[in-house]
XYZ file of C-alpha atoms in Angstrom:
510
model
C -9.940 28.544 33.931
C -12.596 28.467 30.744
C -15.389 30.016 31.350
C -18.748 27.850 32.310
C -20.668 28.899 29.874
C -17.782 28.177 26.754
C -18.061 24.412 27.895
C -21.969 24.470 27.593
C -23.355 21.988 24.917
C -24.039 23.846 21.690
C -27.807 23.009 21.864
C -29.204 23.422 25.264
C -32.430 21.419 26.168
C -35.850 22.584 25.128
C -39.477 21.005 26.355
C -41.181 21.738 23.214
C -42.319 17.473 21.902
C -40.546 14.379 22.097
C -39.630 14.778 18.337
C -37.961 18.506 18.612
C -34.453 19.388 17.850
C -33.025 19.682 21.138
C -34.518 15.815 22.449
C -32.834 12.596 21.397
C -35.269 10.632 19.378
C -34.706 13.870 16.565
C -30.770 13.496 16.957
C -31.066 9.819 16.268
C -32.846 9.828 13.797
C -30.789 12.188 11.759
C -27.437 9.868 13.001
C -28.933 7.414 10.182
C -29.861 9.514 7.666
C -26.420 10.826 8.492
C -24.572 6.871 8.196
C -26.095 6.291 4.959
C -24.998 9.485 2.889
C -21.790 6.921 2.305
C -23.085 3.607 2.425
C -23.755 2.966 -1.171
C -20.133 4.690 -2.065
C -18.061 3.137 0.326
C -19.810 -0.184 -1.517
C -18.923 0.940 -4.439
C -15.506 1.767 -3.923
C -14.029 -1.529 -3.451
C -16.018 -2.847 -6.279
C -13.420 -3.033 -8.701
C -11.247 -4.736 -6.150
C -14.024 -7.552 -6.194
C -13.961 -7.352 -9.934
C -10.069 -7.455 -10.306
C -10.444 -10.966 -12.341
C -13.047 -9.701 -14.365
C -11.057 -6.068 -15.403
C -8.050 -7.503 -16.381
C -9.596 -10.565 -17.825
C -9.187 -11.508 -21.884
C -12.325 -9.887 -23.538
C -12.516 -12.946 -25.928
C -11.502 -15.993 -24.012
C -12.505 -18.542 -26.612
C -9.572 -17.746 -28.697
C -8.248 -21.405 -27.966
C -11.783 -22.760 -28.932
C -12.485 -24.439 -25.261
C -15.760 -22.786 -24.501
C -19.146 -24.042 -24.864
C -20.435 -21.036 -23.509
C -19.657 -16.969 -22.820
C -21.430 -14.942 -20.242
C -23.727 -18.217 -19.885
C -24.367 -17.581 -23.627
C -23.722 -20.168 -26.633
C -20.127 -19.032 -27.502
C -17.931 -15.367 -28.053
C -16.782 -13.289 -25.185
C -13.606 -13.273 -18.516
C -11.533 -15.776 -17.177
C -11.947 -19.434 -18.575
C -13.378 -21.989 -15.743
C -14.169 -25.648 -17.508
C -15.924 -24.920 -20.668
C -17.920 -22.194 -19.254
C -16.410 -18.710 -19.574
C -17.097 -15.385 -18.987
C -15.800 -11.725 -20.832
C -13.329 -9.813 -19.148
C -11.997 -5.892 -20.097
C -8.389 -6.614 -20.121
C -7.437 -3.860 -18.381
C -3.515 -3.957 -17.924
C -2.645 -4.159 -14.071
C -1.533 -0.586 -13.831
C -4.691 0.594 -15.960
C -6.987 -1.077 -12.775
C -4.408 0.413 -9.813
C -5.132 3.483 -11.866
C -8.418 3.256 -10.988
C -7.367 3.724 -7.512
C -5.108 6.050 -7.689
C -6.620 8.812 -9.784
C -9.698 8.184 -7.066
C -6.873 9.045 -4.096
C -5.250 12.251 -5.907
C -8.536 13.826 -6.584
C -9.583 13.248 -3.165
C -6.364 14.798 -2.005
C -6.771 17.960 -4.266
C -11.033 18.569 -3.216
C -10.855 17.218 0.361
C -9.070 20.424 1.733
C -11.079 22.847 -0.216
C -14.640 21.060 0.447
C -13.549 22.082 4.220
C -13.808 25.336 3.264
C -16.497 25.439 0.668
C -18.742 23.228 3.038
C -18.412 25.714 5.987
C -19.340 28.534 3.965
C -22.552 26.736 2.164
C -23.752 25.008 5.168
C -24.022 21.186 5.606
C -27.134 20.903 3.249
C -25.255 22.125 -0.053
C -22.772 20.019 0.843
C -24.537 17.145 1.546
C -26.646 17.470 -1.422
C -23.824 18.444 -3.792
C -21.323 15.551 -3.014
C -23.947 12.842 -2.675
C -24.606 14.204 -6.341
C -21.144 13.785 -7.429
C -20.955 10.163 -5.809
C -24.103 9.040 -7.769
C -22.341 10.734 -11.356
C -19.095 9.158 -11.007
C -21.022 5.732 -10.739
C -23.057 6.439 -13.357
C -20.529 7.668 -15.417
C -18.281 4.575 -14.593
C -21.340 2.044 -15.365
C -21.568 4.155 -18.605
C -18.042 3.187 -19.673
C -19.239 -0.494 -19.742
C -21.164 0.688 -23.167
C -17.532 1.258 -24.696
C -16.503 -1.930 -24.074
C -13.014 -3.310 -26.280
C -13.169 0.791 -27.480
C -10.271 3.225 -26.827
C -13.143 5.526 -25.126
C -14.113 3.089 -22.378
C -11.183 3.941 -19.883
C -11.030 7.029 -19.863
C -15.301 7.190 -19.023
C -13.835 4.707 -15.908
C -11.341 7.281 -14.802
C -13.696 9.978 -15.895
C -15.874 8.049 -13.373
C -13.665 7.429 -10.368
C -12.967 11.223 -10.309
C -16.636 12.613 -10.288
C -16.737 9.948 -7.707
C -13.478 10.925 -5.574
C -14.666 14.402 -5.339
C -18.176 13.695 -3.972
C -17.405 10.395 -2.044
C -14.554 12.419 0.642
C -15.823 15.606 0.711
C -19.034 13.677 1.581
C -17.404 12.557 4.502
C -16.593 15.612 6.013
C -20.383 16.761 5.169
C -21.364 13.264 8.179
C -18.183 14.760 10.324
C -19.397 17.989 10.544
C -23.195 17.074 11.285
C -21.787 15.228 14.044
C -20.017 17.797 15.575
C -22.836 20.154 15.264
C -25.463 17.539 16.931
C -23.805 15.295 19.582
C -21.307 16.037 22.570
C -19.523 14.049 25.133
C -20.637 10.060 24.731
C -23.075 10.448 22.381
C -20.191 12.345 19.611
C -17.812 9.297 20.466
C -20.682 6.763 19.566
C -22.233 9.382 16.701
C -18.409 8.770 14.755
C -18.340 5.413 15.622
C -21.984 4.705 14.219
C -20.490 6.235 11.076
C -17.695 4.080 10.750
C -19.734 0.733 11.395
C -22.108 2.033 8.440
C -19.200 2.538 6.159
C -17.599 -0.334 6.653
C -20.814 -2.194 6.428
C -20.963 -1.256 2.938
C -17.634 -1.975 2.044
C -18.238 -5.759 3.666
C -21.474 -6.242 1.872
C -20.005 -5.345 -1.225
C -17.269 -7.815 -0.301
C -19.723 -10.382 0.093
C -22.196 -10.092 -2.646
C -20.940 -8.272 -5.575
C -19.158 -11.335 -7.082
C -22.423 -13.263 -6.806
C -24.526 -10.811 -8.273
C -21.939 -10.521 -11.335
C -22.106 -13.993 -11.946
C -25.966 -13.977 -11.939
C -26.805 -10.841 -13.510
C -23.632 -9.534 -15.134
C -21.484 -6.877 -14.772
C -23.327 -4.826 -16.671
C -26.366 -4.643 -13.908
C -23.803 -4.871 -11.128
C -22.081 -1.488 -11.616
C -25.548 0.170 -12.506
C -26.705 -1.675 -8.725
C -23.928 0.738 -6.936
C -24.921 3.486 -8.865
C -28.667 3.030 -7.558
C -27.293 2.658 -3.314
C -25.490 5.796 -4.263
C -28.962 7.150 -5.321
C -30.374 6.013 -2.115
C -27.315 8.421 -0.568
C -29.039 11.725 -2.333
C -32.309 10.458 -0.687
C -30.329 10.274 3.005
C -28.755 13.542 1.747
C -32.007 15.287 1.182
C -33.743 13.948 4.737
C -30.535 14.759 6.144
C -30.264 18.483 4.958
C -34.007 19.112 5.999
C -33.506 17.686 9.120
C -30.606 20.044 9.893
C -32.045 23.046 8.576
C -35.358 22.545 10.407
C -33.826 21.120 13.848
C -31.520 24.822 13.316
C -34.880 26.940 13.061
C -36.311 25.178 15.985
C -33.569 26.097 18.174
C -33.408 29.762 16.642
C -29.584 28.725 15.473
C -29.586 29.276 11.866
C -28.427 32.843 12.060
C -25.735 31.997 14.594
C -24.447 28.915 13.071
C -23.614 31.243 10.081
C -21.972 33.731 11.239
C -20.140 31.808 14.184
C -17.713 30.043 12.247
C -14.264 30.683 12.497
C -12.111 31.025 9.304
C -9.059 29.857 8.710
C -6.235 30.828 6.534
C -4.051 28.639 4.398
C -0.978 30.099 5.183
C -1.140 29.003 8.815
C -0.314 25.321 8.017
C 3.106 27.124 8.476
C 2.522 27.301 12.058
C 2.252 23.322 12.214
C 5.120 21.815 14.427
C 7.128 18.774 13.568
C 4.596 16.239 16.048
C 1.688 17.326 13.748
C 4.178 15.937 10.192
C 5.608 12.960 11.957
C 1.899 11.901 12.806
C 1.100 12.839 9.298
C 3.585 10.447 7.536
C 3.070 8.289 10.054
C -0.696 8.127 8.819
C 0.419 7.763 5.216
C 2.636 5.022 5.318
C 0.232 2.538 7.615
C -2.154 3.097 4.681
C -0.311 2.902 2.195
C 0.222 -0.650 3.980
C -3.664 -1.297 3.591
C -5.744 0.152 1.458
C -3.437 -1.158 -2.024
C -3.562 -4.507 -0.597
C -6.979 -4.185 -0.214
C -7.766 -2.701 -3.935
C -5.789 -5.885 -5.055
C -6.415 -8.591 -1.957
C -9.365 -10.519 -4.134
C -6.875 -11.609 -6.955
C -3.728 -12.124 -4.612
C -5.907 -14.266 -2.708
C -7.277 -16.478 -5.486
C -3.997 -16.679 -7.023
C -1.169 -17.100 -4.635
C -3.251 -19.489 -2.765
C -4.859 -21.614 -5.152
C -2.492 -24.282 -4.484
C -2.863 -24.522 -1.538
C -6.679 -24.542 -0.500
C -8.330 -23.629 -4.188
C -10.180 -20.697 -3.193
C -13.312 -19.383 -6.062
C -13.029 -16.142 -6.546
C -16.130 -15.537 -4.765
C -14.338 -17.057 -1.793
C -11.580 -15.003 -2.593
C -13.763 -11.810 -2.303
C -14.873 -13.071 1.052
C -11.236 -13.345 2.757
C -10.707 -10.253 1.138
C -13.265 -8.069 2.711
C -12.942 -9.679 6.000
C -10.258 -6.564 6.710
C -13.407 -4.342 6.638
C -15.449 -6.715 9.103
C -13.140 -7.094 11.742
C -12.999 -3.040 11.172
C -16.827 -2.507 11.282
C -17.248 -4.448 14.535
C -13.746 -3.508 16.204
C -13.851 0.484 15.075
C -16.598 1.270 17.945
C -15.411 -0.021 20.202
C -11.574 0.718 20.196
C -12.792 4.427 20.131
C -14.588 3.998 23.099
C -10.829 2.541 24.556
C -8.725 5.012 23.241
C -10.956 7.287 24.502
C -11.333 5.536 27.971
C -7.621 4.611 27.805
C -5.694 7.595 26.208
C -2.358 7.262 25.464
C -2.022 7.549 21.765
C 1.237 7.381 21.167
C 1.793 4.382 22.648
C -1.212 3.065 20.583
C 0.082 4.160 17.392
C 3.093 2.502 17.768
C 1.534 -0.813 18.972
C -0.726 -0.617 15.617
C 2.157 -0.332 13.627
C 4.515 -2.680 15.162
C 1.985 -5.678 15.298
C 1.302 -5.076 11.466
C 4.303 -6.347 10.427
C 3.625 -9.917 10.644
C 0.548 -9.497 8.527
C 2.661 -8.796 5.287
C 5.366 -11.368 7.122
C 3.010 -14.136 6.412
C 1.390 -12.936 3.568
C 4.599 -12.683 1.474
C 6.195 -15.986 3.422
C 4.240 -18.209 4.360
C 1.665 -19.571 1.548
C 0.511 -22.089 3.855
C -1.053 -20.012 6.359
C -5.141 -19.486 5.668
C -4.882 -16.028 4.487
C -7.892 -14.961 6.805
C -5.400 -15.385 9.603
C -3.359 -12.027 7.995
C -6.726 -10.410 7.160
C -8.327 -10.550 10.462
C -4.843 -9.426 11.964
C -4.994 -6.714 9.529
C -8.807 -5.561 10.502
C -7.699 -5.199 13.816
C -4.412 -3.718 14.069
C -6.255 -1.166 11.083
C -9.144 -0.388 13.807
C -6.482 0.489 16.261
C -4.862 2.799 14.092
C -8.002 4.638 12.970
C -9.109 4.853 16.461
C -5.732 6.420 17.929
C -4.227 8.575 14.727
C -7.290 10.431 13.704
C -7.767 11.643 17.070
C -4.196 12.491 17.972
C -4.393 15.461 15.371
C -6.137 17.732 17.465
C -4.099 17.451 20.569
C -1.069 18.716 18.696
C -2.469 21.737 16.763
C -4.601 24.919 18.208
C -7.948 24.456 17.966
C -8.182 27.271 15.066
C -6.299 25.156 12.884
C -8.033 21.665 13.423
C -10.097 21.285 10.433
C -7.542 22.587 8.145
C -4.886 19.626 9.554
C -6.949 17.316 9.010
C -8.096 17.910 5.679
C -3.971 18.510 4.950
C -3.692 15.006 6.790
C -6.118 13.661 4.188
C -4.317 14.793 1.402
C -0.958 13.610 2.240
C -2.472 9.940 2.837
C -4.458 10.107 -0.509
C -0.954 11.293 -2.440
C 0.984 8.734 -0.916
C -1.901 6.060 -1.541
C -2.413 6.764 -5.117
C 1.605 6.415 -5.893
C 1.570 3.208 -3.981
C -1.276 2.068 -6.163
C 0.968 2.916 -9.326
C 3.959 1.227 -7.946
C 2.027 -1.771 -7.523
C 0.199 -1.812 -10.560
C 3.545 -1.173 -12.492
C 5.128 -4.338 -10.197
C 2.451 -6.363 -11.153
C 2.495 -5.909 -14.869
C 6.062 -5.359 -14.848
C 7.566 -8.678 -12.855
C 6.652 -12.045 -14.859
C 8.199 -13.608 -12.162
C 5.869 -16.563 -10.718
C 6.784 -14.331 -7.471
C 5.670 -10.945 -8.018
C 3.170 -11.366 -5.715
C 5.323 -11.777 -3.161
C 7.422 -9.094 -4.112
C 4.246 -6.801 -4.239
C 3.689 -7.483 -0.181
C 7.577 -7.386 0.276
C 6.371 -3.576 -0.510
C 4.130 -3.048 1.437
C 6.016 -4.629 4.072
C 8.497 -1.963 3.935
C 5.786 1.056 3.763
C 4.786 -0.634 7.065
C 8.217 -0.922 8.327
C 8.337 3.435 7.659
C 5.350 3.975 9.636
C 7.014 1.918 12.785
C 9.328 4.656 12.585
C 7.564 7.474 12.326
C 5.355 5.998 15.341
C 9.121 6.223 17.383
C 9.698 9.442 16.350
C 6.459 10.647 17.308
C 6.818 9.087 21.032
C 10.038 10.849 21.271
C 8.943 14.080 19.641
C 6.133 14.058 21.972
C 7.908 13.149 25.327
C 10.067 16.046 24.281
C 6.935 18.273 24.619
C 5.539 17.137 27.609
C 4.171 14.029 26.625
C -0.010 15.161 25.815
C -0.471 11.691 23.256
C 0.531 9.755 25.935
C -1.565 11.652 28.922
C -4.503 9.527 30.391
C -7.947 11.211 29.299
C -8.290 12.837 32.703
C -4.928 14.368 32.701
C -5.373 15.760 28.964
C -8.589 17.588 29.506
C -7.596 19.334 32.948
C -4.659 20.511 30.914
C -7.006 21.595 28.015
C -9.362 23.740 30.647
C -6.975 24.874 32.915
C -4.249 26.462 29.869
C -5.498 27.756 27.036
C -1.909 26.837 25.424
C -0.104 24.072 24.180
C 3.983 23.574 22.727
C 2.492 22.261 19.771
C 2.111 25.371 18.035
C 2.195 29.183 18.416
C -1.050 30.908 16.922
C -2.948 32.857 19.528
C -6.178 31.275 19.907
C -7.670 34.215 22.697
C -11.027 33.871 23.220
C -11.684 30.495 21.052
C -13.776 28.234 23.066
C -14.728 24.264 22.869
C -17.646 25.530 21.338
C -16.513 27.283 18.559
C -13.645 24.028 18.282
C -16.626 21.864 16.994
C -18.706 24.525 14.608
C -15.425 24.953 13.151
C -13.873 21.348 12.716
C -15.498 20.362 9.207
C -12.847 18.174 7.679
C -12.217 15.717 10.447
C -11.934 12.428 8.619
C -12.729 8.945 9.915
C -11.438 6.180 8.162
């Protein structure tokens, strides 16, 4: 049995004010500084997405002479509607999946190693530092706009998207790792679910209004507006860090923090057994399944069903980022289930099996209002974030946590930025009036993978006694009472639940 005093909370209680580190109303407060280091980029990553028509529009769509007017101006420069018409960039399809996918292989190249840099600099650096990067890749990327019909303007964009990778996920491990420092029990369970909501609030507001400013202001002003929210981030970032560091002082743990720290070595991913890959690929392919659909959702949407119920692309955008919506209300909350409920592996394989008729009617049935796939899609997507992400831990040794996840983040952002390719390539390749419905066909199958991998992680994991699938009760008298587990085989002597959560920096919520 663990001794008491490993299973005390990091930062015992202290009378000194109602504002001091160790009392709520200071924790709180620092949970939304915290939230909004990655509201303004998680807006800004879906932007293009939003955009799509506008990117791979004609630059000069009066070439047949139909337009009155260009950008609301008196004739010269996206996509003709009536006589009044608007500039586009005419990015090839691949060019704007590109976009994407250079974002996800940079993030799977600096999310492993910000881990490691992050818990050697402390969660200020890295807070300031990434939040930095976020707002220069935006910048950057709005600077591109200048170049406009040059050869130099897309490579500023992808010049852009990577300054912006490598701040906007290493960011996230920067609001993981204050978590785990500053909230235990309910309140860490509600601290990573406050996160999420915030995140995905950004992504739905950007869903919602970044068409509408475009069309009002340009898109000139719009990409320079998600620079300035990531600019609000460095503000968060810099009431953030000075929160930390002076809530640390106040509870005389600055010294210990630092030198507390496990450290991990790279070669022990070799250690990982085959439950901690099969969840891994499992991971992969169910996003694979939604996060290119969403980078391209806006134009399927006003294109495949225009037909049928002659959605504007503003319209279009909202449909589109109703995935995130149903995700920022449902997230919470099926955290608080899984955690209430356990059983993972049953979850994942629910999640993965009731996405399947989301691509089913996407790529068959036109006639279907396409919120009716999107909503599905939010919710089967908060299930999955809810029960994968957590099962991680429960099948590695605590010494190795951090570094599995950030591995776990690298695989998904490889496999996502090949998917992106593939569909960009589909897209520009097929003139088929049904390449659309190829494109989810696709996805449809990357789905169809994960549903697989979920089985052979429910048998893998019977085969080991079954700890996905324990209720919560069950799984943390096992956790106390053996300081073991089949899942792996480094000796972890001595580690304690404390030193699980000053060491677990690159735990990833998406």
């Amino acid at each position: 049995m663990a001794d008491h005093r490993d299973l005390d909370p990091i930062f015992p209680g202290r009378n000194e004010g109602c504002f001091h580190a160790s009392k709520g109303p200071f924790r709180f407060v620092l949970l939304i500084f915290t939230c909004m280091l990655t509201f303004g980029s998680y807006f800004c990553f879906d932007m293009p997405s939003v955009l799509q028509n506008t990117f791979t529009a004609p630059s000069h769509p009066n070439s047949t002479g139909s337009c009155t007017t260009v950008d609301g101006k008196p004739i010269d420069k996206i996509h003709s509607n009536g006589t009044h018409c608007t500039s586009g960039l005419e990015l090839t399809e691949t060019q704007f999946n590109l976009l994407y996918a250079i974002y996800a292989w940079t993030n799977a190249i600096v999310v492993v190693l910000a881990g490691f840099l992050i818990d050697k600099l402390g969660n200020p650096i890295g807070a300031l530092l990434f939040s930095s990067m976020c707002l220069a890749g935006t910048s950057v990327f709005a600077i591109g706009l200048y170049f406009k019909g040059g050869s130099a303007m897309f490579p500023i964009f992808l010049l852009g998207r990577i300054l912006f990778g490598s701040g906007n996920g290493s960011l996230t491990i920067v609001q993981n790792r204050i978590s785990a420092m500053w909230f235990k029990g309910k309140e860490l369970a509600f601290a990573f679910g406050c996160i999420l909501a915030f995140s995905r609030l950004g992504s739905v507001l950007n869903f919602l209004q970044t068409e509408r400013f475009n069309e009002k202001y340009g898109l000139q002003w719009t990409l320079w507006g998600g620079a300035i929210l990531c600019g609000v981030g460095v503000v968060c970032a810099v009431v953030a860090s000075l929160m930390d560091i002076i809530g640390l002082k106040q509870l005389n743990k600055q010294v210990e923090m630092e030198i507390e720290s496990k450290r991990m070595r790279l070669t022990d991913i070799k250690y990982f057994s085959s439950s901690f890959w099969l969840l891994a690929f499992c991971l992969m392919f169910f996003y694979i399944g939604v996060f290119p659909f969403i980078a391209n959702a806006s134009k399927f949407i006003y294109v495949n069903y225009n037909e049928t119920f002659r959605f504007t692309k503003q319209e279009s955008s909202y449909i589109a980022g109703s995935v995130y919506m149903v995700s920022m209300i449902f997230g919470p909350l099926m955290g608080l289930f899984v955690d209430k409920f356990g059983r993972r592996g049953i979850l994942i394989f629910l999640c993965s099996a009731l996405t399947i008729p989301v691509y089913g009617f996407l790529a068959f049935a036109p006639n279907v209002h396409p919120l009716v796939p999107t909503i599905w899609l939010g919710f089967t997507y908060s299930m999955a974030a809810a029960s994968l992400w957590p099962s991680f831990p429960l099948v590695v040794e605590q010494a190795t946590v951090g570094t599995a996840l950030g591995l776990t983040t690298s695989i998904q952002m490889i496999g996502m930025g090949i998917a992106n390719i593939v569909v960009g390539k589909m897209l520009d390749i097929i003139t088929s009036q049904y390449k659309w419905k190829y494109v989810m066909i696709f996805l449809l199958a990357n789905t169809l993978a994960c549903v697989t991998f979920a089985i052979l992680v429910n048998i893998d994991d019977r085969r080991k006694g079954g700890v996905l699938n324990h209720s919560p009760r069950k799984r943390d008298d096992s956790l106390i009472e053996g300081p073991g587990n089949n899942y792996g085989s480094i000796s972890t002597s001595g580690y304690t639940k404390k030193d699980a959560l000053l060491y677990d920096s690159s735990a990833s919520i998406n």
